[in-house]
Coordinates of C-alpha atoms in Angstrom, one line a residue:
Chain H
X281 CA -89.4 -46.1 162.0
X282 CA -86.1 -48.1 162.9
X283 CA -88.3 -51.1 163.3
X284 CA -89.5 -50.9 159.8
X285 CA -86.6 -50.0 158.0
X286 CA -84.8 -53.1 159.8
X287 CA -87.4 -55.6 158.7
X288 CA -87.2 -54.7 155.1
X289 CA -83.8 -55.5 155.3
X290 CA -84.2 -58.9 156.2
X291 CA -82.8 -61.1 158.7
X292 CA -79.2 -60.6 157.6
X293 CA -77.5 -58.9 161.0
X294 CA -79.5 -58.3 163.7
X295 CA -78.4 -54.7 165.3
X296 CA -77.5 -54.3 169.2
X297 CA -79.5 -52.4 171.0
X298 CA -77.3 -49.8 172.8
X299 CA -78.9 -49.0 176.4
X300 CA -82.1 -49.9 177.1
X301 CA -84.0 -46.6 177.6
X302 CA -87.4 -46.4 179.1
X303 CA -89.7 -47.1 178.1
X304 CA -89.4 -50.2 176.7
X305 CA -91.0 -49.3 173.6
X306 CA -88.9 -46.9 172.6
X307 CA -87.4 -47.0 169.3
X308 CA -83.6 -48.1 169.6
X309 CA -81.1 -46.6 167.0
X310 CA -79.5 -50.0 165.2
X311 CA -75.6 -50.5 166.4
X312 CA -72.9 -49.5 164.0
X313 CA -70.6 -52.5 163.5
X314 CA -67.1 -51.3 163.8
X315 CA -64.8 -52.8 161.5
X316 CA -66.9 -52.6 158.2
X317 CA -69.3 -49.6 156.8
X318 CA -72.3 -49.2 158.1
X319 CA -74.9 -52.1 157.2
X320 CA -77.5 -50.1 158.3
X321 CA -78.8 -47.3 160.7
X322 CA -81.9 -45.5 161.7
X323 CA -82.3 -42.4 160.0
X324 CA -80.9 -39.1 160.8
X325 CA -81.3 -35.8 160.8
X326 CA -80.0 -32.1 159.9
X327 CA -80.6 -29.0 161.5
X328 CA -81.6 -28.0 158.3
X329 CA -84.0 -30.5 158.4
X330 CA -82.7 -33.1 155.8
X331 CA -82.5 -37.1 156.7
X332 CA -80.2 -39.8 156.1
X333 CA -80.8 -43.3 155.9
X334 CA -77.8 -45.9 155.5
X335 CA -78.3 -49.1 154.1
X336 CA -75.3 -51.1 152.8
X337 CA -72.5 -48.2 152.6
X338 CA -75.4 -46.4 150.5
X339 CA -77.3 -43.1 152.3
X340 CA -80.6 -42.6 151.0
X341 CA -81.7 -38.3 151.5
X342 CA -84.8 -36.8 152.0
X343 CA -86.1 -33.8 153.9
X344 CA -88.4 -34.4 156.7
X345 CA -92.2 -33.9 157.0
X346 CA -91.7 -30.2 159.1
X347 CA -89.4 -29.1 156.2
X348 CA -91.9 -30.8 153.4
X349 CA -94.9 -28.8 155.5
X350 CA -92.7 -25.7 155.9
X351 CA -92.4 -25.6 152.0
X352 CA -95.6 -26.0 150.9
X353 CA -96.5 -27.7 147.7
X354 CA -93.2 -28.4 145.9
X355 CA -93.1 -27.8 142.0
X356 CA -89.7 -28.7 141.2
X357 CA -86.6 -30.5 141.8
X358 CA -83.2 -29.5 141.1
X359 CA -81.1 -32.7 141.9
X360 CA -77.6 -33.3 141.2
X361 CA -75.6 -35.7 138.6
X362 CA -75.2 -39.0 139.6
X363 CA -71.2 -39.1 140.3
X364 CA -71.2 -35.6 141.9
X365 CA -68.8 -35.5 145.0
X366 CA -70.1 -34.2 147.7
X367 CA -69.0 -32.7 151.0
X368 CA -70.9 -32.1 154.5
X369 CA -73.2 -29.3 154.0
X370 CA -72.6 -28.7 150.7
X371 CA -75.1 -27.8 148.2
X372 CA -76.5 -30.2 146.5
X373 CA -80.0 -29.2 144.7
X374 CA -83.3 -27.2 145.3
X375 CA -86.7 -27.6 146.0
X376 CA -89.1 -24.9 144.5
X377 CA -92.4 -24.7 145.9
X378 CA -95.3 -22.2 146.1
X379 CA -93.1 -20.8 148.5
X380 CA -90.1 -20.2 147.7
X381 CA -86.8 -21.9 146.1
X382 CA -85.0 -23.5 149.0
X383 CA -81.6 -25.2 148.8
X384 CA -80.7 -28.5 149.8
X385 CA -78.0 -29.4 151.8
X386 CA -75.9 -32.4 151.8
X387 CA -75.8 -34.2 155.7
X388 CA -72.4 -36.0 154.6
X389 CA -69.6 -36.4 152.2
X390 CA -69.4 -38.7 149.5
X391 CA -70.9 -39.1 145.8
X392 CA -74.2 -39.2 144.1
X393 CA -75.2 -42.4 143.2
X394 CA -78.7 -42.4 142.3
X395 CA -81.3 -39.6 142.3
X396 CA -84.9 -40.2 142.2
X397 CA -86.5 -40.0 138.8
X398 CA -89.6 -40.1 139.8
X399 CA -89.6 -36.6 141.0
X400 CA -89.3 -35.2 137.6
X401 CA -92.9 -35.5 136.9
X402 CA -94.1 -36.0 140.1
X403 CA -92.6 -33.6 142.6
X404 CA -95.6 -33.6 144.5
X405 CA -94.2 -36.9 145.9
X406 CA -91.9 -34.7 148.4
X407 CA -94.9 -34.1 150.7
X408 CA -97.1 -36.9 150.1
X409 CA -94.4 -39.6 151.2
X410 CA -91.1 -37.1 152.7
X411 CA -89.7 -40.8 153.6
X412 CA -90.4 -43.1 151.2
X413 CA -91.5 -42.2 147.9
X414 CA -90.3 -38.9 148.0
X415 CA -86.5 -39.2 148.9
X416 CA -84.2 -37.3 146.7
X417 CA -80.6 -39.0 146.3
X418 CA -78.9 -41.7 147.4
X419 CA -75.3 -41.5 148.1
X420 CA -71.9 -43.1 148.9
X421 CA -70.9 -42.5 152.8
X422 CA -67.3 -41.3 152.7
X423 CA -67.1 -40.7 156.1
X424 CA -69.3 -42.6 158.9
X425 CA -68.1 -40.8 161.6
X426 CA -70.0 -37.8 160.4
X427 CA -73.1 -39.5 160.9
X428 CA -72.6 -39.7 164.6
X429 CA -72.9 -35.7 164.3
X430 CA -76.4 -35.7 163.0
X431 CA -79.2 -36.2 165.4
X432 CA -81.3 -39.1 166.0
X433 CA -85.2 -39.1 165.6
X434 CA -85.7 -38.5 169.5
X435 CA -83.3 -35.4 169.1
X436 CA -84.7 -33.6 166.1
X437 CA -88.3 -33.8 167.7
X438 CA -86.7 -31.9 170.4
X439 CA -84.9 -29.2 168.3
X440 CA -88.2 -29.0 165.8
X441 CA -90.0 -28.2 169.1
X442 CA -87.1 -26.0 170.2
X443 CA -87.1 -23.7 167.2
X444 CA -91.2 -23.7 166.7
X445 CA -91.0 -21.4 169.9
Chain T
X36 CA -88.5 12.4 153.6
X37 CA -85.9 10.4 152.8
X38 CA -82.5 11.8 152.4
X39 CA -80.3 10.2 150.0
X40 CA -77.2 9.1 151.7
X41 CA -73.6 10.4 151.2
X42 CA -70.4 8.5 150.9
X43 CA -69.9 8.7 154.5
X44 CA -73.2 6.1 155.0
X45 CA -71.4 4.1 152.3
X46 CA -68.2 4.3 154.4
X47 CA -70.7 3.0 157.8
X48 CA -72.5 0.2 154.7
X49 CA -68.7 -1.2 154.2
X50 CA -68.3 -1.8 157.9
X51 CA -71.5 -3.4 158.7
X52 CA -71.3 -5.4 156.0
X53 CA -67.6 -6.7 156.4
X54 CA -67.5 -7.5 160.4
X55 CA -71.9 -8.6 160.9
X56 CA -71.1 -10.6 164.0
X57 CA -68.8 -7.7 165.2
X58 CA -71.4 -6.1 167.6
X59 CA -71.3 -3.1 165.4
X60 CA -73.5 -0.7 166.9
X61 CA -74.6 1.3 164.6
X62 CA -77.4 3.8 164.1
X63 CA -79.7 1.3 161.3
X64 CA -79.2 -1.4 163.8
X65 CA -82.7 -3.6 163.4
X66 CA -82.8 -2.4 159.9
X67 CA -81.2 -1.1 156.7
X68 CA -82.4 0.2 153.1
X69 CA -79.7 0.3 150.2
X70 CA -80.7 1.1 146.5
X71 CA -78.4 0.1 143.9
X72 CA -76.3 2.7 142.1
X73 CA -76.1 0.8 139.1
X74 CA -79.0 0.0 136.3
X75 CA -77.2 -3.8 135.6
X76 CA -79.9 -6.7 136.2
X77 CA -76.4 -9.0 136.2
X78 CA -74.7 -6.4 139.3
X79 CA -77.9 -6.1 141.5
X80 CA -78.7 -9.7 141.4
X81 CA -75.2 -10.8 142.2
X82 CA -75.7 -7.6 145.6
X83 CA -78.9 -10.3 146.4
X84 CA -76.5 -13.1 146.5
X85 CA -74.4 -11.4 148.5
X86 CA -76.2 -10.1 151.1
X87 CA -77.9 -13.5 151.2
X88 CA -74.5 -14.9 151.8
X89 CA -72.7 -12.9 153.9
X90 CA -74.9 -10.7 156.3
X91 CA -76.1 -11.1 159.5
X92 CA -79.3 -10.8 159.1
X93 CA -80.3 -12.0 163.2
X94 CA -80.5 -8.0 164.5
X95 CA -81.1 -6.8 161.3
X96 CA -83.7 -6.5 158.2
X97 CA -82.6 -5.0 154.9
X98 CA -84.6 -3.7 152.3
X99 CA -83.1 -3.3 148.7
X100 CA -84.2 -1.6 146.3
X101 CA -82.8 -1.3 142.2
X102 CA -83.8 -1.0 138.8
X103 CA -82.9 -2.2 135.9
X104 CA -82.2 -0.9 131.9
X105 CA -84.5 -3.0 129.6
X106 CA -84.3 -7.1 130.9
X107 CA -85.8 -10.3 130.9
X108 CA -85.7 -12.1 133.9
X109 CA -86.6 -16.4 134.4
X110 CA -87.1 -17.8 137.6
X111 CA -84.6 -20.6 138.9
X112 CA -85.9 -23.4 137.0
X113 CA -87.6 -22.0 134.3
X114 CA -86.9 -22.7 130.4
X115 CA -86.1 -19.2 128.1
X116 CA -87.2 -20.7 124.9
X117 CA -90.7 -21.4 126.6
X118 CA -91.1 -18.5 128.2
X119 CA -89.6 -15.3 126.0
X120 CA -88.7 -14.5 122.3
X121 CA -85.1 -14.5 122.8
X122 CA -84.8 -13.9 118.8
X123 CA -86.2 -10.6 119.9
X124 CA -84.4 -10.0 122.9
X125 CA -81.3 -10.3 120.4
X126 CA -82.5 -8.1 118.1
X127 CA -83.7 -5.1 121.0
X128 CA -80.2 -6.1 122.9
X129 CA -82.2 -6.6 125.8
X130 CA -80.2 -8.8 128.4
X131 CA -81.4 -12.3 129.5
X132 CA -80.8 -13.3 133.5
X133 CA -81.5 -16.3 135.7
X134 CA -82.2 -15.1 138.8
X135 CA -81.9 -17.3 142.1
X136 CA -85.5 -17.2 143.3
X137 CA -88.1 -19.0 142.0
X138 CA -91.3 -17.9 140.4
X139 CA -91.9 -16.8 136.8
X140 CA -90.8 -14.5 134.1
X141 CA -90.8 -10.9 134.2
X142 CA -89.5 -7.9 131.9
X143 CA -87.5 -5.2 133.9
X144 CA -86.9 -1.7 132.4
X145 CA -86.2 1.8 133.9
X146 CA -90.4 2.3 134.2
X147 CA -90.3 -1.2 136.9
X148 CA -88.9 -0.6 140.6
X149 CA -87.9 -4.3 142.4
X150 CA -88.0 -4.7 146.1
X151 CA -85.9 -7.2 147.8
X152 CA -86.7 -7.8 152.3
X153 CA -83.6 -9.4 153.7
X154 CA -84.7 -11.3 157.3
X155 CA -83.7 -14.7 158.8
X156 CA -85.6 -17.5 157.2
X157 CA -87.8 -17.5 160.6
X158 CA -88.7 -14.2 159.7
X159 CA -89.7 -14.6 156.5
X160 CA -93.3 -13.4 155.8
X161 CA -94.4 -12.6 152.2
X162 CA -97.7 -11.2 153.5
X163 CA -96.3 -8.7 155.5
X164 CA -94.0 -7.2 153.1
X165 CA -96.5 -7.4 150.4
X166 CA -98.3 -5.1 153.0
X167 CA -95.7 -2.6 153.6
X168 CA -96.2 -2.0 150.0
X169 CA -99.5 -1.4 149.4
X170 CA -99.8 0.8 153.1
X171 CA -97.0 2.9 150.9
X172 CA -98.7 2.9 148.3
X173 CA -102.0 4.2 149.7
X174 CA -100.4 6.5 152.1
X175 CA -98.9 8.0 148.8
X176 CA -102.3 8.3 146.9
X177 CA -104.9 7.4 149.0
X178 CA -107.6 6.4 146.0
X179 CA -105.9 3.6 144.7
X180 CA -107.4 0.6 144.6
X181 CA -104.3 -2.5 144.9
X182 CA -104.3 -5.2 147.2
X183 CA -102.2 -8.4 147.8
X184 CA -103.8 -11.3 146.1
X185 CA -103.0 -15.0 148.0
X186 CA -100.6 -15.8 144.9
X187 CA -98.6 -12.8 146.2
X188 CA -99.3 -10.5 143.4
X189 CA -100.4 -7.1 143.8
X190 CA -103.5 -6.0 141.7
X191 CA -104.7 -2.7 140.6
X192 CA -108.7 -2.1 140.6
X193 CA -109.0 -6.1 141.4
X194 CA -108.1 -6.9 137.5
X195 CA -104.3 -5.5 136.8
X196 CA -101.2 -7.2 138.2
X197 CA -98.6 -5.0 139.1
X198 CA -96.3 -6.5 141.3
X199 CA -94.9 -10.4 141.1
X200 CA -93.5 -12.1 144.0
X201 CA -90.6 -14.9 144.2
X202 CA -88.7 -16.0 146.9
X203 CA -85.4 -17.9 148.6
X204 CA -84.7 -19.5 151.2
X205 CA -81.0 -20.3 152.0
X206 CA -79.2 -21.9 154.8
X207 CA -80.0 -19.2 157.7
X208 CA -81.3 -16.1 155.7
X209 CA -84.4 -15.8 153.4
X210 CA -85.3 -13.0 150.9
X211 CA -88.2 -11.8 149.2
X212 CA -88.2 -9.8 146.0
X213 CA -91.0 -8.4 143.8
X214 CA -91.6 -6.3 141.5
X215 CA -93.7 -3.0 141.2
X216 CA -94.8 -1.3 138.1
X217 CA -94.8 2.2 137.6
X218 CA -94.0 3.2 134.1
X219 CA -92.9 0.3 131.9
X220 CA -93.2 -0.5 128.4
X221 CA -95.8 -2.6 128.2
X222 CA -95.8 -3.3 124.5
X223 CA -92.6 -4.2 124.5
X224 CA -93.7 -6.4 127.8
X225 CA -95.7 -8.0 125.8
X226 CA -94.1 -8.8 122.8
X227 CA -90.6 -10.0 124.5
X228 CA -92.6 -12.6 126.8
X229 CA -94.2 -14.2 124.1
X230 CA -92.6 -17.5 123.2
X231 CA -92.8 -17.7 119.5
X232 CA -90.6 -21.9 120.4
X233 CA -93.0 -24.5 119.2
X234 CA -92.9 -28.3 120.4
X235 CA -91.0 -27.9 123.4
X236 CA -91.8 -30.2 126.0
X237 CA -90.6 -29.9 129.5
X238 CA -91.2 -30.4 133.1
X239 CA -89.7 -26.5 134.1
X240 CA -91.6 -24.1 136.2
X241 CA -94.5 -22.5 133.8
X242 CA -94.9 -18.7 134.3
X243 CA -99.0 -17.3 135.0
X244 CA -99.4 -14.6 132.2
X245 CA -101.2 -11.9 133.6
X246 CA -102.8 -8.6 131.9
X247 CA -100.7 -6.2 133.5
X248 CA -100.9 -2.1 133.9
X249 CA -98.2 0.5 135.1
X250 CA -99.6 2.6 138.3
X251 CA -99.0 5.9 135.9
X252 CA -101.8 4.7 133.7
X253 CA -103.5 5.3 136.7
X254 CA -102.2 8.1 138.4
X255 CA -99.8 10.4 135.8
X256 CA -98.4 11.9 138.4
X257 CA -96.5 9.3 140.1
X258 CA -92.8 8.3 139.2
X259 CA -90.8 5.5 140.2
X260 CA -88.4 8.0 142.7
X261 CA -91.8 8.8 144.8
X262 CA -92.6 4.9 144.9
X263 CA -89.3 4.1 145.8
X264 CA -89.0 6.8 148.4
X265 CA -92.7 5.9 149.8
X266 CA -91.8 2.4 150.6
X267 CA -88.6 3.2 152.2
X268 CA -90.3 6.0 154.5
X269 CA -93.0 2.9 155.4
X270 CA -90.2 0.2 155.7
X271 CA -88.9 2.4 158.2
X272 CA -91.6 2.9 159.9
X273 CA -92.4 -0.1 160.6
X274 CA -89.5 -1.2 161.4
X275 CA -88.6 1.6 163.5
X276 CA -85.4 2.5 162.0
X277 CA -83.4 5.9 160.4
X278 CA -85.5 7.0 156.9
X279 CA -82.1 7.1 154.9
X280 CA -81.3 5.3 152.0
X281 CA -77.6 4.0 151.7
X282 CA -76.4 3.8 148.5
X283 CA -74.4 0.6 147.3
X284 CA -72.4 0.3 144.4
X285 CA -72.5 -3.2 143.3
X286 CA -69.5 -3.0 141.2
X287 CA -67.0 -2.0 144.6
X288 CA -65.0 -5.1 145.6
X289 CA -64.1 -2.9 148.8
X290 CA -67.6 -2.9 150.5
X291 CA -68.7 -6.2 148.7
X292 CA -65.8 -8.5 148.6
X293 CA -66.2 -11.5 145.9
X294 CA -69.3 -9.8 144.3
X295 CA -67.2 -9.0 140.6
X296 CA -67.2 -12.8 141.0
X297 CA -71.0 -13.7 141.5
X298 CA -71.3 -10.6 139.0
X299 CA -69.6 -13.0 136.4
X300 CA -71.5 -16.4 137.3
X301 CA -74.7 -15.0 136.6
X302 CA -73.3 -13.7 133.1
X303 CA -72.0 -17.1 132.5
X304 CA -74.2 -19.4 129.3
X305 CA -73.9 -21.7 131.9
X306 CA -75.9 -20.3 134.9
X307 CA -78.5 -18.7 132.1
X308 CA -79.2 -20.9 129.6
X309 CA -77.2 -24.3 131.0
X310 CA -79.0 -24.3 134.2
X311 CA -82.6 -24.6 132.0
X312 CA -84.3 -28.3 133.2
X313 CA -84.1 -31.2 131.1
X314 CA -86.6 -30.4 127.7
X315 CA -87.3 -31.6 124.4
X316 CA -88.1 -30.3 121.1
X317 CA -90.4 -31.9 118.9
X318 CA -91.4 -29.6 115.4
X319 CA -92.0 -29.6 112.0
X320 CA -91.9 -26.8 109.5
X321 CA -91.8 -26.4 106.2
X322 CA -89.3 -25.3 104.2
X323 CA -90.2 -23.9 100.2
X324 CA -87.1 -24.1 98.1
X325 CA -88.0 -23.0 94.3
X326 CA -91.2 -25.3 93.3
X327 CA -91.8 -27.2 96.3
X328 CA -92.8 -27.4 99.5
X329 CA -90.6 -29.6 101.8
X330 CA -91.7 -31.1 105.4
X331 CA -88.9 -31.2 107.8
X332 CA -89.0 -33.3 111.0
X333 CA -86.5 -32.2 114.2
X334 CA -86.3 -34.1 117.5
X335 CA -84.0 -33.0 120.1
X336 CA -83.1 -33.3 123.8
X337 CA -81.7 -30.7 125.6
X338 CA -80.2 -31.1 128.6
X339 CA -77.9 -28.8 130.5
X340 CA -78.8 -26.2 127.5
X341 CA -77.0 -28.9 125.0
X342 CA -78.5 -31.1 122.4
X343 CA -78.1 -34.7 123.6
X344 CA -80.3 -36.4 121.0
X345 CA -80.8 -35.3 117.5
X346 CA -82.7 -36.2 114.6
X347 CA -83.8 -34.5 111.6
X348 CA -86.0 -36.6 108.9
X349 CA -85.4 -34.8 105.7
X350 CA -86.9 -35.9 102.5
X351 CA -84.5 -38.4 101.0
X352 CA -81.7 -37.1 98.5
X353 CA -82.2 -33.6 99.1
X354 CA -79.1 -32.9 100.8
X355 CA -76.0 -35.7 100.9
X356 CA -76.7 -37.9 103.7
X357 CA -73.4 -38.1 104.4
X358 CA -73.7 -34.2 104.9
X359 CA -77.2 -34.4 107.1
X360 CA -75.0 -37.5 109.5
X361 CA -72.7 -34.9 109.5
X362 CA -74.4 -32.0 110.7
X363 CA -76.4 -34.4 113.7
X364 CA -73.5 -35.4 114.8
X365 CA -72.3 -31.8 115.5
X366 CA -75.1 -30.9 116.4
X367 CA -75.0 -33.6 119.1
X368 CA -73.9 -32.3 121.9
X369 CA -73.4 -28.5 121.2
X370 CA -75.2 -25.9 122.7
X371 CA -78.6 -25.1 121.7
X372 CA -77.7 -21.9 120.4
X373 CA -77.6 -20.1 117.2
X374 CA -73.9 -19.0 117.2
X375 CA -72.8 -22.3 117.7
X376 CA -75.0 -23.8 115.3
X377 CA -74.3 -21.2 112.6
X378 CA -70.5 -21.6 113.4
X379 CA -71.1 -25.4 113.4
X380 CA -72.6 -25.4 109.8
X381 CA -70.4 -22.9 108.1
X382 CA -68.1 -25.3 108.9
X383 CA -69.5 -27.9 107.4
X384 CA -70.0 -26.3 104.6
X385 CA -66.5 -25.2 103.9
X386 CA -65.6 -29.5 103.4
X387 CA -68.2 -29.9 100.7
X388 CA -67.8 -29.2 96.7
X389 CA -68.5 -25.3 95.7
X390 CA -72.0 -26.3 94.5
X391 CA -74.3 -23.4 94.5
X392 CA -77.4 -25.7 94.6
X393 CA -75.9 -27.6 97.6
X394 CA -74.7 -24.3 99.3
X395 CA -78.6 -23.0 99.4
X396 CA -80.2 -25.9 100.4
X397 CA -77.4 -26.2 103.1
X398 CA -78.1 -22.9 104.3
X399 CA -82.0 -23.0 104.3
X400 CA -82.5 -26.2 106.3
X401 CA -79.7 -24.2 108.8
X402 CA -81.1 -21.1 109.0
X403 CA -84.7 -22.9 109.6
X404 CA -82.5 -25.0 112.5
X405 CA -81.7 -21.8 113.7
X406 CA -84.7 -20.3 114.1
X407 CA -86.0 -23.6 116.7
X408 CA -83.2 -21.7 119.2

């Protein structure tokens, strides 16, 4: 999913690899540069089972396809102002499905800058695209260094597996 | 039989409930039934957000059980004016609540008893409380025909819903609440969830209207303390724990610390009415003032329970438009209510010349506003 996300950005910076991990086909998380915000990164994960996706200083959040399956057929969503300030873990929305209504949690700090319209009348859109079509907010990254507390792709298939025992 | 606890179970409630991760050994550990002291929908909603945000609920299920005095109650994202007659809930003083869960719209009075299971959001099953229910219930009168539909409700001889189902899931805990029917007033069921609101327009959870029936239509004999004590005996049962009930008090900052708070959100115009998803009203009604007929046209957005756009096309002349620009403009941005507006166009009024025919018209187009809220 890295490799997909990096090509729609363009040919603009080319990320490091970090170590190479076998095997060689394994998808490498993009480099953070250093001395300016993050340009972009492979998405991350919760343990509440919400992603994050930085492009340009800007995190796009969604929740991923074991929380959109967990939930069942969502029927609304409660997302928040654009220009809210949030904090890590804070509360930012809800998702009401058949199941139940189940809060959403914010993976970082920093403020609502877009939420995604589309949603309103088509909330649906949460499970049939969890990753694309169906993200929730995008949002201002206060604070990079709390992205290196979330987990990586590799990591949350481990803990999905973890808690489905 | 289940013994109705004393103060010294209340004393045992405080300690579990203040120090969870304590290791507190205590004789309901695995489980725990409380019932609410109080008859406030406001107070034993703000006990479900409390337990939902302070328990440990890993060792431990809880079952809670309350009733409420005569109340209308709309899931998280639902709209009022689409789903009740809240002119009528005015008039009958009967209180309007928001609850946390989602799910649809339901009329709580002394005659309905409501359930909330506790767990950890792994252990949250629906099904298997629904069960728990319904084994009560048939353990309690064996010829009664109810059984859990896949929507979650309960029926009553395959046609009548008694029970509705809605649910949350938080961070770490989960809870399930329904309702069961036992001896409610069904007319005035019926007339306070009809929503007389026409043109409204919104994307907000719709609520399933179901014929419904109370259990002692069925059975005369059975009243809400023998339901209530039924499905605490099977709860326990199953869950292998102590039959007693503890009560709670939901008004007692000493076991519940910060719950006169939640109490007070939940109240708030905000929370109820302000938390109601972006809608729009689109009418027209007619309005007879002496020896005509007049059509009025109203358009409004509502967002966060406020009008954002306004526009009412009145025939020209028949009110100052200087007066109508005036009254959209108020209007524009104040609650959808009908204090406000009513406070908003007394104002008004008090600027323009004493002129009786002016006064009358004023007040009939506002008092027709009115009636849209």
């Amino acid at each position: 999913m890295a490799w997909r996300a990096l090509w729609r950005v363009g040919p603009v910076l080319v990320p490091r690899c970090p170590r190479l991990s076998p095997p060689a086909l394994r998808v490498p998380a993009a480099r953070r540069l250093a001395t300016s915000s993050l340009v972009l990164s492979a998405r991350k994960f919760t343990d509440k089972h919400e992603w994050i996706s930085v492009e340009n200083g800007i995190g796009t959040v969604g929740i991923s396809n074991f929380a959109q399956e967990a939930l069942g057929d969502v029927v609304y969503c409660s997302l928040p102002e654009i220009g809210t300030k949030l904090s890590k873990h804070e509360e930012f929305g809800a998702l009401e499905s058949v199941k139940a209504a189940s809060e959403l949690y914010s993976p970082l700090s920093g403020e609502v800058t877009e939420i995604n319209a589309a949603l309103a009348d088509n909330p649906g859109l949460v499970n049939k695209s969890c990753y694309q079509d169906g993200w929730l907010i995008k949002m201002t990254v206060e604070n990079p260094a709390e992205l290196d507390e979330l987990m990586n792709e590799d990591a949350y298939e481990k803990y999905i597996k973890s808690i489905e025992d | 039989m289940v013994l109705q606890s004393s103060l010294k179970n209340c004393l045992q409630l405080s300690c579990i409930l203040r120090t969870p991760k304590a290791g507190f050994r205590s004789t309901t550990s695995g489980g725990l039934i409380i019932q609410s002291v109080s008859n406030d929908v406001y107070q034993n909603l703000a006990v479900e957000d409390w337990i939902h945000d302070h328990m440990n609920l890993e060792n431990r299920q809880v079952l809670f059980l309350w009733r409420n005095s005569p109340a209308v109650v709309i899931g998280r994202h639902q709209n009022p004016w689409q789903e009740c007659n809240l002119r009528l809930l005015r008039q009958k003083n009967i209180k309007l609540a928001r609850r946390r869960s989602g799910g649809g719209t339901v009329y709580h009075d002394l005659g309905n008893i409501n359930l909330t299971f506790f767990t950890t959001r792994k252990k949250y099953e629906r099904m298997e409380n629904l069960k728990v229910v319904v084994k009560a219930l048939k353990a309690l009168r064996p010829q009664l025909d109810v059984h859990v539909t896949d929507r979650y409700d309960i029926l009553l001889g395959r046609q009548y819903k008694i029970s509705g189902t809605a649910a949350k899931l938080g961070r770490t805990t989960a809870y399930h609440h329904c309702t069961l029917l036992c001896n409610a007033d069904k007319f005035v069921l019926s007339s306070v969830l009809k929503s007389p609101y026409k043109g409204l327009k919104s994307n907000a959870t719709p609520s399933v209207p179901a014929s419904v029936k109370n259990l002692f239509e069925e059975d005369p004999s059975l009243t809400c303390e023998m339901l209530l004590d039924a499905i605490a005996e099977e709860y326990a049962t199953q869950h292998h724990i102590d039959h007693r009930i503890t009560l709670i008090n939901p008004a007692d900052e000493a076991v519940l610390p910060g719950i006169n708070n939640k109490t007070k959100e939940l109240q708030t115009w905000e929370w109820v009415y302000g938390k109601t998803p972006k809608f729009s009203v689109s009418t027209c009604f007619n309005m007879v003032y002496k020896d005509s007929v007049l059509d009025v046209k109203v358009d409004m957005d509502v967002k966060h329970g406020r009008i954002e756009v306004c526009n009412i096309d009145l025939p020209e002349q028949w009110l100052p438009p200087a007066l109508c620009s005036e009254l959209v403009k108020s209007l524009t941005g104040s609650k959808f209510c009908p204090n406000e507006t009513t406070t908003l166009a007394t104002t008004l009024l008090r600027v323009c010349p004493q002129d009786d025919e002016l006064h009358s018209r004023w007040n009939l187009l506002c008092e027709n506003m009115i009636m849209l809220m």
